[in-house]
Short mmCIF file of C-alpha atoms in Angstrom, two decimals:
data_model
loop_
_atom_site.label_atom_id
_atom_site.label_comp_id
_atom_site.label_asym_id
_atom_site.label_seq_id
_atom_site.Cartn_x
_atom_site.Cartn_y
_atom_site.Cartn_z
CA UNK Z 1 -51.76 66.41 -38.30
CA UNK Z 2 -50.78 62.77 -38.01
CA UNK Z 3 -48.47 61.38 -35.30
CA UNK Z 4 -45.26 61.67 -37.33
CA UNK Z 5 -45.94 65.26 -38.36
CA UNK Z 6 -46.73 66.13 -34.74
CA UNK Z 7 -43.42 64.63 -33.56
CA UNK Z 8 -41.50 66.46 -36.30
CA UNK Z 9 -43.21 69.77 -35.41
CA UNK Z 10 -42.29 69.37 -31.73
CA UNK Z 11 -38.70 68.48 -32.64
CA UNK Z 12 -38.44 71.53 -34.91
CA UNK Z 13 -39.79 73.77 -32.14
CA UNK Z 14 -37.25 72.35 -29.64
CA UNK Z 15 -34.37 72.92 -32.08
CA UNK Z 16 -35.48 76.51 -32.69
CA UNK Z 17 -35.72 77.13 -28.95
CA UNK Z 18 -32.28 75.53 -28.47
CA UNK Z 19 -30.77 77.71 -31.22
CA UNK Z 20 -32.13 80.88 -29.65
CA UNK Z 21 -30.84 79.84 -26.22
CA UNK Z 22 -27.47 78.89 -27.68
CA UNK Z 23 -27.00 82.32 -29.27
CA UNK Z 24 -27.95 84.06 -26.01
CA UNK Z 25 -25.40 81.90 -24.16
CA UNK Z 26 -22.78 82.62 -26.81
CA UNK Z 27 -23.42 86.37 -26.60
CA UNK Z 28 -23.09 86.28 -22.80
CA UNK Z 29 -19.88 84.29 -23.16
CA UNK Z 30 -18.39 86.74 -25.68
CA UNK Z 31 -19.38 89.73 -23.56
CA UNK Z 32 -17.61 88.28 -20.52
CA UNK Z 33 -20.77 87.53 -18.54
CA UNK Z 34 -19.37 84.13 -17.64
CA UNK Z 35 -21.71 83.13 -14.81
CA UNK Z 36 -24.73 83.84 -16.97
CA UNK Z 37 -23.18 82.03 -19.94
CA UNK Z 38 -22.29 79.00 -17.81
CA UNK Z 39 -25.82 78.77 -16.46
CA UNK Z 40 -27.27 79.01 -19.98
CA UNK Z 41 -24.87 76.43 -21.42
CA UNK Z 42 -25.65 74.00 -18.58
CA UNK Z 43 -29.37 74.49 -19.15
CA UNK Z 44 -28.90 73.76 -22.86
CA UNK Z 45 -26.79 70.68 -22.05
CA UNK Z 46 -29.65 69.30 -19.98
CA UNK Z 47 -31.92 69.64 -23.04
CA UNK Z 48 -29.68 67.08 -24.75
CA UNK Z 49 -29.89 68.54 -28.26
CA UNK Z 50 -26.27 69.57 -28.97
CA UNK Z 51 -24.39 68.81 -25.79
CA UNK Z 52 -21.06 68.46 -27.55
CA UNK Z 53 -20.95 72.03 -28.86
CA UNK Z 54 -22.19 73.38 -25.54
CA UNK Z 55 -19.39 71.56 -23.70
CA UNK Z 56 -16.85 72.87 -26.22
CA UNK Z 57 -18.04 76.44 -25.68
CA UNK Z 58 -18.10 75.93 -21.92
CA UNK Z 59 -14.50 74.68 -22.08
CA UNK Z 60 -13.43 77.66 -24.18
CA UNK Z 61 -15.10 79.97 -21.68
CA UNK Z 62 -13.18 78.34 -18.82
CA UNK Z 63 -9.92 78.69 -20.79
CA UNK Z 64 -10.63 82.41 -21.19
CA UNK Z 65 -10.89 82.57 -17.39
CA UNK Z 66 -7.64 80.58 -17.03
CA UNK Z 67 -9.50 77.74 -15.31
CA UNK Z 68 -7.64 74.94 -17.06
CA UNK Z 69 -8.99 72.05 -14.99
CA UNK Z 70 -12.60 73.14 -15.44
CA UNK Z 71 -11.89 73.57 -19.14
CA UNK Z 72 -10.39 70.09 -19.35
CA UNK Z 73 -13.45 68.68 -17.57
CA UNK Z 74 -15.78 70.36 -20.08
CA UNK Z 75 -13.74 69.19 -23.07
CA UNK Z 76 -13.66 65.66 -21.59
CA UNK Z 77 -17.47 65.72 -21.70
CA UNK Z 78 -17.35 66.93 -25.31
CA UNK Z 79 -15.02 64.12 -26.42
CA UNK Z 80 -17.31 61.53 -24.87
CA UNK Z 81 -19.30 62.01 -28.08
CA UNK Z 82 -17.85 59.50 -30.59
CA UNK Z 83 -18.36 62.12 -33.31
CA UNK Z 84 -16.64 64.92 -31.40
CA UNK Z 85 -14.95 67.36 -33.78
CA UNK Z 86 -11.20 67.84 -33.91
CA UNK Z 87 -11.49 71.12 -31.99
CA UNK Z 88 -12.79 69.24 -28.94
CA UNK Z 89 -9.74 66.95 -28.90
CA UNK Z 90 -7.31 69.79 -29.63
CA UNK Z 91 -8.78 72.02 -26.93
CA UNK Z 92 -8.83 69.13 -24.47
CA UNK Z 93 -5.12 68.59 -25.09
CA UNK Z 94 -4.40 72.31 -24.75
CA UNK Z 95 -6.26 72.54 -21.45
CA UNK Z 96 -4.43 69.49 -20.10
CA UNK Z 97 -1.07 70.86 -21.23
CA UNK Z 98 -1.80 74.20 -19.55
CA UNK Z 99 -2.80 72.34 -16.39
CA UNK Z 100 0.56 70.52 -16.43
CA UNK Z 101 -0.92 67.13 -17.34
CA UNK Z 102 1.59 66.52 -20.10
CA UNK Z 103 1.14 62.77 -20.65
CA UNK Z 104 -2.64 63.14 -20.82
CA UNK Z 105 -2.22 66.05 -23.24
CA UNK Z 106 -0.06 63.85 -25.47
CA UNK Z 107 -2.86 61.28 -25.70
CA UNK Z 108 -5.45 63.95 -26.54
CA UNK Z 109 -3.27 65.51 -29.26
CA UNK Z 110 -2.53 62.12 -30.81
CA UNK Z 111 -6.27 61.43 -30.92
CA UNK Z 112 -6.79 64.87 -32.44
CA UNK Z 113 -4.41 63.90 -35.25
CA UNK Z 114 -6.47 60.77 -35.88
CA UNK Z 115 -9.60 62.89 -36.30
CA UNK Z 116 -7.89 65.41 -38.59
CA UNK Z 117 -4.20 66.30 -38.82
CA UNK Z 118 -3.63 70.02 -38.30
CA UNK Z 119 -0.39 71.99 -38.13
CA UNK Z 120 -1.28 73.43 -34.74
CA UNK Z 121 -1.69 69.92 -33.32
CA UNK Z 122 1.77 68.91 -34.55
CA UNK Z 123 3.11 72.08 -32.95
CA UNK Z 124 1.46 71.25 -29.63
CA UNK Z 125 2.84 67.71 -29.74
CA UNK Z 126 6.28 69.21 -30.30
CA UNK Z 127 5.78 71.22 -27.10
CA UNK Z 128 4.63 68.10 -25.25
CA UNK Z 129 7.72 66.14 -26.28
CA UNK Z 130 9.93 69.11 -25.45
CA UNK Z 131 8.48 69.17 -21.91
CA UNK Z 132 9.02 65.41 -21.66
CA UNK Z 133 12.63 65.95 -22.80
CA UNK Z 134 12.05 63.72 -25.79
CA UNK Z 135 13.82 66.15 -28.08
CA UNK Z 136 14.10 63.97 -31.17
CA UNK Z 137 10.31 63.52 -31.22
CA UNK Z 138 9.79 67.22 -30.46
CA UNK Z 139 11.88 68.22 -33.49
CA UNK Z 140 10.03 65.71 -35.65
CA UNK Z 141 6.64 67.18 -34.72
CA UNK Z 142 7.87 70.77 -35.11
CA UNK Z 143 9.06 69.81 -38.62
CA UNK Z 144 5.67 68.26 -39.41
CA UNK Z 145 3.94 71.46 -38.28
CA UNK Z 146 6.11 73.58 -40.58
CA UNK Z 147 5.61 71.21 -43.52
CA UNK Z 148 1.84 71.31 -43.02
CA UNK Z 149 1.69 75.11 -42.68
CA UNK Z 150 4.94 76.88 -43.57
CA UNK Z 151 3.63 80.36 -42.64
#
């Protein structure tokens, strides 16, 4: 086996090990074994393979426990990836909104729209502007949500 093949084999083995660990963490998370899941996610994060998804799952786990600030912190780590998916931005905004950080939530939702416009993001922005008593903007975003997904 030459040097390149050896490197590729090691990388493949690490990814397989990561995948197995990720599914164990996810199962613990879904079964409500949050301490175990958190420990597993943090261990996977330190491996560096797919930190973004681990931080997203960690944030979702904290939301399930109604720990909005911890969730926001985890989502903040996820969005530090320049290729973070829309769900990271949306969930970051939701955690901030739940924690009462309305202006910060507005910024996260607007960034979420830049990544990919979704009806639920327009709806959340409507809620943000309603809380900020910017009713004209709130109505505008509620309308956009309905136009995007009338159901």
